[in-house]
CSV table of N, CA and C in Angstrom, one decimal:
chain,number,residue,atom,x,y,z
A,1,MET,N,19.5,69.3,-85.3
A,1,MET,CA,18.5,68.2,-85.0
A,1,MET,C,19.1,66.9,-85.2
A,2,PRO,N,19.6,66.3,-84.2
A,2,PRO,CA,20.3,65.0,-84.4
A,2,PRO,C,19.3,63.9,-84.6
A,3,TYR,N,18.0,64.0,-84.2
A,3,TYR,CA,17.1,62.9,-84.4
A,3,TYR,C,16.4,63.0,-85.8
A,4,ALA,N,16.5,64.1,-86.4
A,4,ALA,CA,16.0,64.2,-87.8
A,4,ALA,C,16.7,63.2,-88.7
A,5,ASN,N,18.0,63.0,-88.6
A,5,ASN,CA,18.7,62.1,-89.4
A,5,ASN,C,18.3,60.7,-89.2
A,6,ILE,N,17.9,60.3,-88.0
A,6,ILE,CA,17.5,59.0,-87.7
A,6,ILE,C,16.2,58.6,-88.4
A,7,ARG,N,15.3,59.6,-88.4
A,7,ARG,CA,14.0,59.4,-89.0
A,7,ARG,C,14.1,59.3,-90.5
A,8,ARG,N,15.0,60.0,-91.1
A,8,ARG,CA,15.1,60.0,-92.6
A,8,ARG,C,16.0,58.9,-93.1
A,9,ASN,N,16.8,58.3,-92.3
A,9,ASN,CA,17.7,57.2,-92.8
A,9,ASN,C,17.0,55.9,-92.5
A,10,PRO,N,16.6,55.2,-93.6
A,10,PRO,CA,15.9,53.9,-93.4
A,10,PRO,C,16.8,52.8,-92.9
A,11,ILE,N,18.1,52.9,-93.0
A,11,ILE,CA,19.0,51.9,-92.5
A,11,ILE,C,19.0,51.9,-91.0
A,12,ASN,N,19.0,53.1,-90.4
A,12,ASN,CA,18.9,53.2,-88.9
A,12,ASN,C,17.6,52.7,-88.4
A,13,ILE,N,16.5,52.9,-89.1
A,13,ILE,CA,15.2,52.4,-88.7
A,13,ILE,C,15.2,50.9,-88.7
A,14,ILE,N,15.7,50.3,-89.8
A,14,ILE,CA,15.8,48.8,-89.9
A,14,ILE,C,16.7,48.3,-88.8
A,15,SER,N,17.8,48.9,-88.5
A,15,SER,CA,18.7,48.5,-87.5
A,15,SER,C,18.0,48.6,-86.1
A,16,MET,N,17.3,49.6,-85.9
A,16,MET,CA,16.6,49.8,-84.6
A,16,MET,C,15.5,48.7,-84.4
A,17,LYS,N,14.8,48.4,-85.5
A,17,LYS,CA,13.8,47.3,-85.4
A,17,LYS,C,14.4,46.0,-85.2
A,18,LYS,N,15.6,45.7,-85.8
A,18,LYS,CA,16.2,44.4,-85.6
A,18,LYS,C,16.7,44.3,-84.2
A,19,ASN,N,17.2,45.4,-83.6
A,19,ASN,CA,17.6,45.4,-82.2
A,19,ASN,C,16.5,45.2,-81.3
A,20,LEU,N,15.3,45.8,-81.6
A,20,LEU,CA,14.1,45.7,-80.8
A,20,LEU,C,13.6,44.2,-80.8
A,21,PHE,N,13.5,43.7,-82.0
A,21,PHE,CA,13.1,42.3,-82.1
A,21,PHE,C,14.0,41.3,-81.4
A,22,PHE,N,15.3,41.6,-81.6
A,22,PHE,CA,16.3,40.7,-80.9
A,22,PHE,C,16.2,40.8,-79.4
A,23,SER,N,16.0,42.0,-78.9
A,23,SER,CA,15.8,42.2,-77.4
A,23,SER,C,14.5,41.5,-77.0
A,24,ILE,N,13.4,41.6,-77.7
A,24,ILE,CA,12.2,40.9,-77.4
A,24,ILE,C,12.4,39.4,-77.4
A,25,LYS,N,13.1,38.9,-78.4
A,25,LYS,CA,13.4,37.4,-78.4
A,25,LYS,C,14.2,37.0,-77.2
A,26,MET,N,15.2,37.7,-76.9
A,26,MET,CA,16.1,37.4,-75.7
A,26,MET,C,15.3,37.4,-74.4
A,27,LEU,N,14.4,38.4,-74.3
A,27,LEU,CA,13.6,38.6,-73.1
A,27,LEU,C,12.6,37.4,-73.0
A,28,THR,N,12.1,37.0,-74.1
A,28,THR,CA,11.2,35.8,-74.1
A,28,THR,C,11.9,34.6,-73.7
A,29,VAL,N,13.1,34.3,-74.3
A,29,VAL,CA,13.9,33.2,-73.9
A,29,VAL,C,14.2,33.2,-72.5
A,30,ALA,N,14.6,34.3,-71.9
A,30,ALA,CA,14.9,34.4,-70.5
A,30,ALA,C,13.7,34.1,-69.6
A,31,LEU,N,12.6,34.6,-70.0
A,31,LEU,CA,11.4,34.4,-69.2
A,31,LEU,C,11.0,32.9,-69.3
A,32,ILE,N,11.1,32.3,-70.4
A,32,ILE,CA,10.8,30.9,-70.5
A,32,ILE,C,11.8,30.0,-69.7
A,33,ALA,N,13.0,30.4,-69.8
A,33,ALA,CA,14.0,29.7,-69.0
A,33,ALA,C,13.8,29.8,-67.5
A,34,THR,N,13.4,31.0,-67.1
A,34,THR,CA,13.2,31.3,-65.7
A,34,THR,C,11.9,30.5,-65.2
A,35,ALA,N,10.9,30.5,-66.0
A,35,ALA,CA,9.7,29.7,-65.7
A,35,ALA,C,10.0,28.2,-65.6
A,36,PHE,N,10.8,27.7,-66.5
A,36,PHE,CA,11.2,26.3,-66.5
A,36,PHE,C,12.0,26.0,-65.2
A,37,LEU,N,13.0,26.8,-64.9
A,37,LEU,CA,13.8,26.6,-63.7
A,37,LEU,C,12.9,26.7,-62.4
A,38,LEU,N,12.0,27.6,-62.3
A,38,LEU,CA,11.2,27.7,-61.1
A,38,LEU,C,10.3,26.5,-61.0
A,39,ASN,N,9.8,26.0,-62.2
A,39,ASN,CA,8.9,24.9,-62.1
A,39,ASN,C,9.6,23.6,-61.7
A,40,SER,N,10.9,23.5,-62.2
A,40,SER,CA,11.7,22.3,-61.8
A,40,SER,C,12.1,22.3,-60.3
A,41,CYS,N,12.0,23.5,-59.7
A,41,CYS,CA,12.3,23.5,-58.3
A,41,CYS,C,11.1,22.9,-57.5
A,42,LYS,N,9.9,23.0,-58.1
A,42,LYS,CA,8.8,22.4,-57.4
A,42,LYS,C,8.8,20.9,-57.6
A,43,SER,N,9.6,20.2,-57.0
A,43,SER,CA,9.7,18.7,-57.2
A,43,SER,C,8.9,18.0,-56.1
A,44,SER,N,8.9,16.7,-56.2
A,44,SER,CA,8.3,15.9,-55.2
A,44,SER,C,8.9,16.0,-53.8
A,45,LYS,N,10.1,16.5,-53.8
A,45,LYS,CA,10.8,16.6,-52.5
A,45,LYS,C,10.1,17.5,-51.6
A,46,ASN,N,9.3,18.4,-52.0
A,46,ASN,CA,8.6,19.3,-51.2
A,46,ASN,C,7.2,18.8,-50.8
A,47,LYS,N,6.8,17.6,-51.3
A,47,LYS,CA,5.5,17.1,-51.1
A,47,LYS,C,5.7,15.8,-50.3
A,48,ALA,N,4.8,15.5,-49.4
A,48,ALA,CA,4.8,14.2,-48.7
A,48,ALA,C,4.4,13.1,-49.7
A,49,THR,N,5.1,12.0,-49.6
A,49,THR,CA,4.8,10.8,-50.4
A,49,THR,C,4.1,9.8,-49.5
A,50,LYS,N,3.0,9.3,-49.9
A,50,LYS,CA,2.2,8.4,-49.1
A,50,LYS,C,2.3,7.0,-49.7
A,51,GLU,N,2.4,6.0,-48.8
A,51,GLU,CA,2.3,4.6,-49.3
A,51,GLU,C,1.7,3.8,-48.2
A,52,VAL,N,1.3,2.6,-48.5
A,52,VAL,CA,0.7,1.7,-47.5
A,52,VAL,C,1.5,0.4,-47.6
A,53,ILE,N,1.8,-0.1,-46.4
A,53,ILE,CA,2.5,-1.4,-46.3
A,53,ILE,C,1.6,-2.4,-45.5
A,54,ASN,N,1.3,-3.5,-46.0
A,54,ASN,CA,0.6,-4.6,-45.3
A,54,ASN,C,1.6,-5.6,-44.8
A,55,THR,N,1.5,-6.0,-43.6
A,55,THR,CA,2.4,-6.9,-43.0
A,55,THR,C,1.7,-7.8,-41.9
A,56,GLU,N,2.4,-8.8,-41.5
A,56,GLU,CA,1.9,-9.7,-40.5
A,56,GLU,C,2.5,-9.4,-39.1
A,57,LEU,N,1.8,-9.8,-38.1
A,57,LEU,CA,2.3,-9.6,-36.7
A,57,LEU,C,3.7,-10.4,-36.6
A,58,ASN,N,4.6,-9.8,-35.9
A,58,ASN,CA,6.0,-10.3,-35.7
A,58,ASN,C,6.9,-10.4,-36.9
A,59,SER,N,6.4,-9.9,-38.0
A,59,SER,CA,7.3,-9.9,-39.2
A,59,SER,C,8.0,-8.6,-39.4
A,60,THR,N,9.0,-8.6,-40.2
A,60,THR,CA,9.8,-7.3,-40.4
A,60,THR,C,9.4,-6.8,-41.8
A,61,PHE,N,9.6,-5.5,-42.0
A,61,PHE,CA,9.4,-4.9,-43.3
A,61,PHE,C,10.4,-3.7,-43.4
A,62,ASN,N,10.7,-3.4,-44.6
A,62,ASN,CA,11.7,-2.3,-44.9
A,62,ASN,C,10.9,-1.1,-45.4
A,63,ILE,N,11.4,0.1,-45.1
A,63,ILE,CA,11.1,1.3,-45.7
A,63,ILE,C,12.3,1.9,-46.3
A,64,ASN,N,12.4,2.0,-47.6
A,64,ASN,CA,13.6,2.4,-48.3
A,64,ASN,C,13.4,3.9,-48.7
A,65,LEU,N,14.4,4.7,-48.3
A,65,LEU,CA,14.4,6.1,-48.6
A,65,LEU,C,15.6,6.6,-49.3
A,66,ALA,N,15.5,7.3,-50.3
A,66,ALA,CA,16.7,7.9,-51.0
A,66,ALA,C,17.4,8.8,-50.0
A,67,SER,N,18.7,8.7,-50.0
A,67,SER,CA,19.5,9.5,-49.0
A,67,SER,C,20.9,9.8,-49.5
A,68,ASN,N,21.5,10.8,-48.9
A,68,ASN,CA,22.9,11.1,-49.2
A,68,ASN,C,23.5,11.7,-48.0
A,69,PRO,N,24.1,10.8,-47.1
A,69,PRO,CA,24.6,11.3,-45.8
A,69,PRO,C,25.8,12.2,-46.0
A,70,SER,N,26.5,12.3,-47.1
A,70,SER,CA,27.6,13.2,-47.3
A,70,SER,C,27.1,14.6,-47.3
A,71,THR,N,25.9,14.9,-47.4
A,71,THR,CA,25.3,16.3,-47.4
A,71,THR,C,25.0,16.7,-45.9
A,72,GLY,N,25.0,15.8,-45.0
A,72,GLY,CA,24.7,16.1,-43.6
A,72,GLY,C,23.2,15.8,-43.3
A,73,TYR,N,22.5,15.4,-44.4
A,73,TYR,CA,21.0,15.1,-44.2
A,73,TYR,C,20.8,13.6,-43.9
A,74,THR,N,19.8,13.3,-43.1
A,74,THR,CA,19.4,12.0,-42.8
A,74,THR,C,17.9,11.9,-42.6
A,75,TRP,N,17.3,10.8,-42.6
A,75,TRP,CA,15.9,10.6,-42.3
A,75,TRP,C,15.7,10.5,-40.8
A,76,PHE,N,14.8,11.3,-40.3
A,76,PHE,CA,14.4,11.3,-38.9
A,76,PHE,C,12.9,10.8,-38.9
A,77,ILE,N,12.6,10.0,-37.9
A,77,ILE,CA,11.2,9.5,-37.7
A,77,ILE,C,10.5,10.6,-36.8
A,78,SER,N,9.6,11.3,-37.4
A,78,SER,CA,8.9,12.3,-36.7
A,78,SER,C,7.6,11.8,-36.0
A,79,LYS,N,7.1,10.7,-36.4
A,79,LYS,CA,5.9,10.1,-35.8
A,79,LYS,C,5.9,8.6,-36.0
A,80,PHE,N,5.7,7.9,-34.9
A,80,PHE,CA,5.4,6.5,-35.0
A,80,PHE,C,5.1,5.9,-33.6
A,81,ASP,N,4.4,4.8,-33.6
A,81,ASP,CA,4.0,4.2,-32.3
A,81,ASP,C,5.0,3.1,-32.0
A,82,SER,N,5.9,3.4,-31.0
A,82,SER,CA,7.0,2.5,-30.7
A,82,SER,C,6.6,1.2,-30.0
A,83,THR,N,5.3,1.2,-29.5
A,83,THR,CA,4.8,0.0,-28.9
A,83,THR,C,4.3,-1.0,-30.0
A,84,ALA,N,4.0,-0.5,-31.1
A,84,ALA,CA,3.4,-1.3,-32.2
A,84,ALA,C,4.5,-1.7,-33.3
A,85,LEU,N,5.4,-0.7,-33.5
A,85,LEU,CA,6.4,-0.9,-34.6
A,85,LEU,C,7.8,-0.6,-33.9
A,86,ASN,N,8.7,-1.6,-34.0
A,86,ASN,CA,10.0,-1.4,-33.5
A,86,ASN,C,11.0,-1.3,-34.6
A,87,LEU,N,11.8,-0.2,-34.5
A,87,LEU,CA,12.9,0.0,-35.5
A,87,LEU,C,14.0,-0.9,-35.0
A,88,THR,N,14.3,-1.8,-35.9
A,88,THR,CA,15.4,-2.8,-35.5
A,88,THR,C,16.7,-2.5,-36.1
A,89,GLU,N,16.7,-1.8,-37.3
A,89,GLU,CA,18.0,-1.6,-37.9
A,89,GLU,C,17.9,-0.5,-39.0
A,90,ARG,N,19.0,0.2,-39.2
A,90,ARG,CA,19.1,1.2,-40.3
A,90,ARG,C,20.3,0.7,-41.2
A,91,VAL,N,20.1,0.6,-42.5
A,91,VAL,CA,21.2,0.1,-43.4
A,91,VAL,C,21.3,1.1,-44.5
A,92,TYR,N,22.5,1.7,-44.7
A,92,TYR,CA,22.7,2.6,-45.9
A,92,TYR,C,23.4,1.8,-47.0
A,93,THR,N,22.9,1.9,-48.2
A,93,THR,CA,23.6,1.3,-49.4
A,93,THR,C,23.8,2.4,-50.4
A,94,SER,N,25.1,2.5,-50.8
A,94,SER,CA,25.4,3.5,-51.8
A,94,SER,C,25.0,3.1,-53.1
A,95,ASP,N,24.6,4.1,-54.0
A,95,ASP,CA,24.3,3.8,-55.3
A,95,ASP,C,25.5,3.3,-56.1
A,96,PRO,N,25.4,2.6,-57.2
A,96,PRO,CA,26.6,2.2,-58.0
A,96,PRO,C,27.4,3.5,-58.3
A,97,ASN,N,28.7,3.3,-58.2
A,97,ASN,CA,29.6,4.5,-58.4
A,97,ASN,C,30.9,4.0,-59.1
A,98,PRO,N,30.7,3.7,-60.4
A,98,PRO,CA,31.9,3.1,-61.1
A,98,PRO,C,33.0,4.1,-61.3
A,99,ASN,N,32.7,5.4,-61.3
A,99,ASN,CA,33.8,6.5,-61.4
A,99,ASN,C,34.3,6.9,-60.1
A,100,LYS,N,33.9,6.3,-59.0
A,100,LYS,CA,34.4,6.6,-57.6
A,100,LYS,C,34.3,8.1,-57.3
A,101,MET,N,33.1,8.7,-57.7
A,101,MET,CA,32.9,10.1,-57.4
A,101,MET,C,32.5,10.2,-55.9
A,102,VAL,N,32.9,11.3,-55.3
A,102,VAL,CA,32.5,11.7,-53.9
A,102,VAL,C,31.1,12.2,-53.9
A,103,GLY,N,30.4,11.9,-52.9
A,103,GLY,CA,29.1,12.5,-52.7
A,103,GLY,C,27.9,11.9,-53.4
A,104,VAL,N,28.1,10.7,-53.9
A,104,VAL,CA,27.0,9.9,-54.6
A,104,VAL,C,26.0,9.5,-53.5
A,105,GLY,N,24.8,9.6,-53.8
A,105,GLY,CA,23.7,9.2,-52.9
A,105,GLY,C,23.5,7.7,-52.9
A,106,GLY,N,22.4,7.3,-52.2
A,106,GLY,CA,22.1,5.9,-52.1
A,106,GLY,C,20.7,5.7,-51.5
A,107,THR,N,20.6,4.6,-50.8
A,107,THR,CA,19.3,4.3,-50.1
A,107,THR,C,19.5,4.0,-48.7
A,108,GLU,N,18.7,4.5,-47.8
A,108,GLU,CA,18.7,4.2,-46.4
A,108,GLU,C,17.5,3.3,-46.2
A,109,ALA,N,17.7,2.1,-45.7
A,109,ALA,CA,16.6,1.2,-45.4
A,109,ALA,C,16.4,1.2,-43.9
A,110,LEU,N,15.2,1.5,-43.5
A,110,LEU,CA,14.8,1.4,-42.1
A,110,LEU,C,14.0,0.1,-42.0
A,111,ILE,N,14.5,-0.8,-41.1
A,111,ILE,CA,13.8,-2.1,-40.9
A,111,ILE,C,13.1,-2.1,-39.6
A,112,PHE,N,11.8,-2.4,-39.7
A,112,PHE,CA,10.9,-2.4,-38.6
A,112,PHE,C,10.3,-3.8,-38.3
A,113,LYS,N,10.0,-4.0,-37.1
A,113,LYS,CA,9.3,-5.3,-36.7
A,113,LYS,C,7.9,-4.9,-36.2
A,114,ALA,N,6.9,-5.6,-36.7
A,114,ALA,CA,5.5,-5.3,-36.3
A,114,ALA,C,5.2,-6.1,-35.0
A,115,ALA,N,5.0,-5.3,-34.0
A,115,ALA,CA,4.8,-5.9,-32.6
A,115,ALA,C,3.3,-5.9,-32.1
A,116,LYS,N,2.5,-5.3,-32.9
A,116,LYS,CA,1.1,-5.2,-32.4
A,116,LYS,C,0.2,-5.0,-33.7
A,117,LYS,N,-1.0,-5.7,-33.6
A,117,LYS,CA,-2.0,-5.6,-34.7
A,117,LYS,C,-2.6,-4.2,-34.8
A,118,GLY,N,-2.9,-3.7,-36.0
A,118,GLY,CA,-3.6,-2.5,-36.1
A,118,GLY,C,-3.1,-1.7,-37.3
A,119,LYS,N,-3.5,-0.5,-37.4
A,119,LYS,CA,-3.2,0.4,-38.5
A,119,LYS,C,-2.4,1.6,-37.9
A,120,TYR,N,-1.2,1.8,-38.4
A,120,TYR,CA,-0.3,2.8,-37.8
A,120,TYR,C,0.3,3.7,-38.9
A,121,THR,N,0.7,4.9,-38.5
A,121,THR,CA,1.3,5.9,-39.4
A,121,THR,C,2.7,6.2,-39.0
A,122,LEU,N,3.6,6.1,-40.0
A,122,LEU,CA,5.0,6.5,-39.8
A,122,LEU,C,5.2,7.7,-40.6
A,123,GLU,N,5.9,8.7,-40.0
A,123,GLU,CA,6.2,9.9,-40.7
A,123,GLU,C,7.7,10.2,-40.6
A,124,PHE,N,8.3,10.5,-41.7
A,124,PHE,CA,9.7,10.7,-41.8
A,124,PHE,C,10.0,12.1,-42.3
A,125,VAL,N,11.1,12.7,-41.8
A,125,VAL,CA,11.6,14.0,-42.3
A,125,VAL,C,13.0,13.9,-42.7
A,126,TYR,N,13.4,14.4,-43.9
A,126,TYR,CA,14.8,14.4,-44.3
A,126,TYR,C,15.4,15.7,-44.0
A,127,LYS,N,16.3,15.7,-43.0
A,127,LYS,CA,16.9,17.0,-42.6
A,127,LYS,C,18.2,16.8,-41.9
A,128,ARG,N,18.8,17.9,-41.6
A,128,ARG,CA,20.0,17.9,-40.8
A,128,ARG,C,19.6,17.9,-39.3
A,129,ALA,N,20.4,17.4,-38.5
A,129,ALA,CA,20.0,17.3,-37.0
A,129,ALA,C,19.8,18.7,-36.4
A,130,SER,N,20.5,19.7,-36.9
A,130,SER,CA,20.4,21.0,-36.4
A,130,SER,C,19.2,21.8,-37.0
A,131,ASP,N,18.6,21.3,-38.0
A,131,ASP,CA,17.5,22.1,-38.7
A,131,ASP,C,16.2,21.8,-38.0
A,132,ALA,N,15.4,22.8,-38.0
A,132,ALA,CA,14.0,22.7,-37.4
A,132,ALA,C,13.1,22.0,-38.4
A,133,THR,N,13.2,22.3,-39.7
A,133,THR,CA,12.4,21.7,-40.7
A,133,THR,C,13.3,21.0,-41.7
A,134,GLY,N,12.6,20.1,-42.5
A,134,GLY,CA,13.3,19.3,-43.4
A,134,GLY,C,13.1,19.7,-44.9
A,135,THR,N,13.8,19.0,-45.8
A,135,THR,CA,13.6,19.3,-47.2
A,135,THR,C,12.7,18.3,-47.9
A,136,ASP,N,12.3,17.2,-47.2
A,136,ASP,CA,11.5,16.2,-47.8
A,136,ASP,C,10.7,15.5,-46.6
A,137,THR,N,9.6,15.0,-46.9
A,137,THR,CA,8.8,14.3,-46.0
A,137,THR,C,8.3,13.0,-46.6
A,138,ARG,N,8.0,12.0,-45.8
A,138,ARG,CA,7.4,10.8,-46.3
A,138,ARG,C,6.5,10.3,-45.2
A,139,LYS,N,5.3,9.8,-45.7
A,139,LYS,CA,4.3,9.3,-44.7
A,139,LYS,C,4.0,7.9,-45.2
A,140,VAL,N,4.0,6.9,-44.3
A,140,VAL,CA,3.8,5.5,-44.6
A,140,VAL,C,2.7,5.0,-43.6
A,141,THR,N,1.7,4.4,-44.2
A,141,THR,CA,0.7,3.7,-43.3
A,141,THR,C,1.0,2.2,-43.3
A,142,VAL,N,1.1,1.7,-42.1
A,142,VAL,CA,1.4,0.3,-41.9
A,142,VAL,C,0.2,-0.4,-41.3
A,143,LYS,N,-0.3,-1.5,-42.0
A,143,LYS,CA,-1.4,-2.3,-41.6
A,143,LYS,C,-0.9,-3.6,-41.1
A,144,VAL,N,-1.0,-3.9,-39.8
A,144,VAL,CA,-0.5,-5.2,-39.3
A,144,VAL,C,-1.7,-6.1,-39.0
A,145,LYS,N,-1.6,-7.3,-39.6
A,145,LYS,CA,-2.7,-8.3,-39.5
A,145,LYS,C,-2.3,-9.4,-38.5
């Protein structure tokens, strides 16, 4: 009876309990870490960000979007009224990079001119040109007075 010795030996029982408690602690830590990682994946990048810009007729305004062209991603305009809002320029500015690291992100400024009075919606998608869907979206309402 090999199991009879385990039951009678209190050291083995204590050792088994310690192993069981250690395993439960490790499993708990792993579950908490997994929950934390999964929760951190749910960032604002998967949610549309909304904002309102008020501007005057014939004036220009900027929409600044966090970007990193070294990844192949860029901001595409998925919806806008080109008769009312004219995209005049795109300017990319790299974030400060004192260590001269490769792949540091920055800001892509899209500069528009208001050509017609009214309320308009601009929608942007952050994606690669070959992708059907993006990783981030942004919706901006523009009110031209």
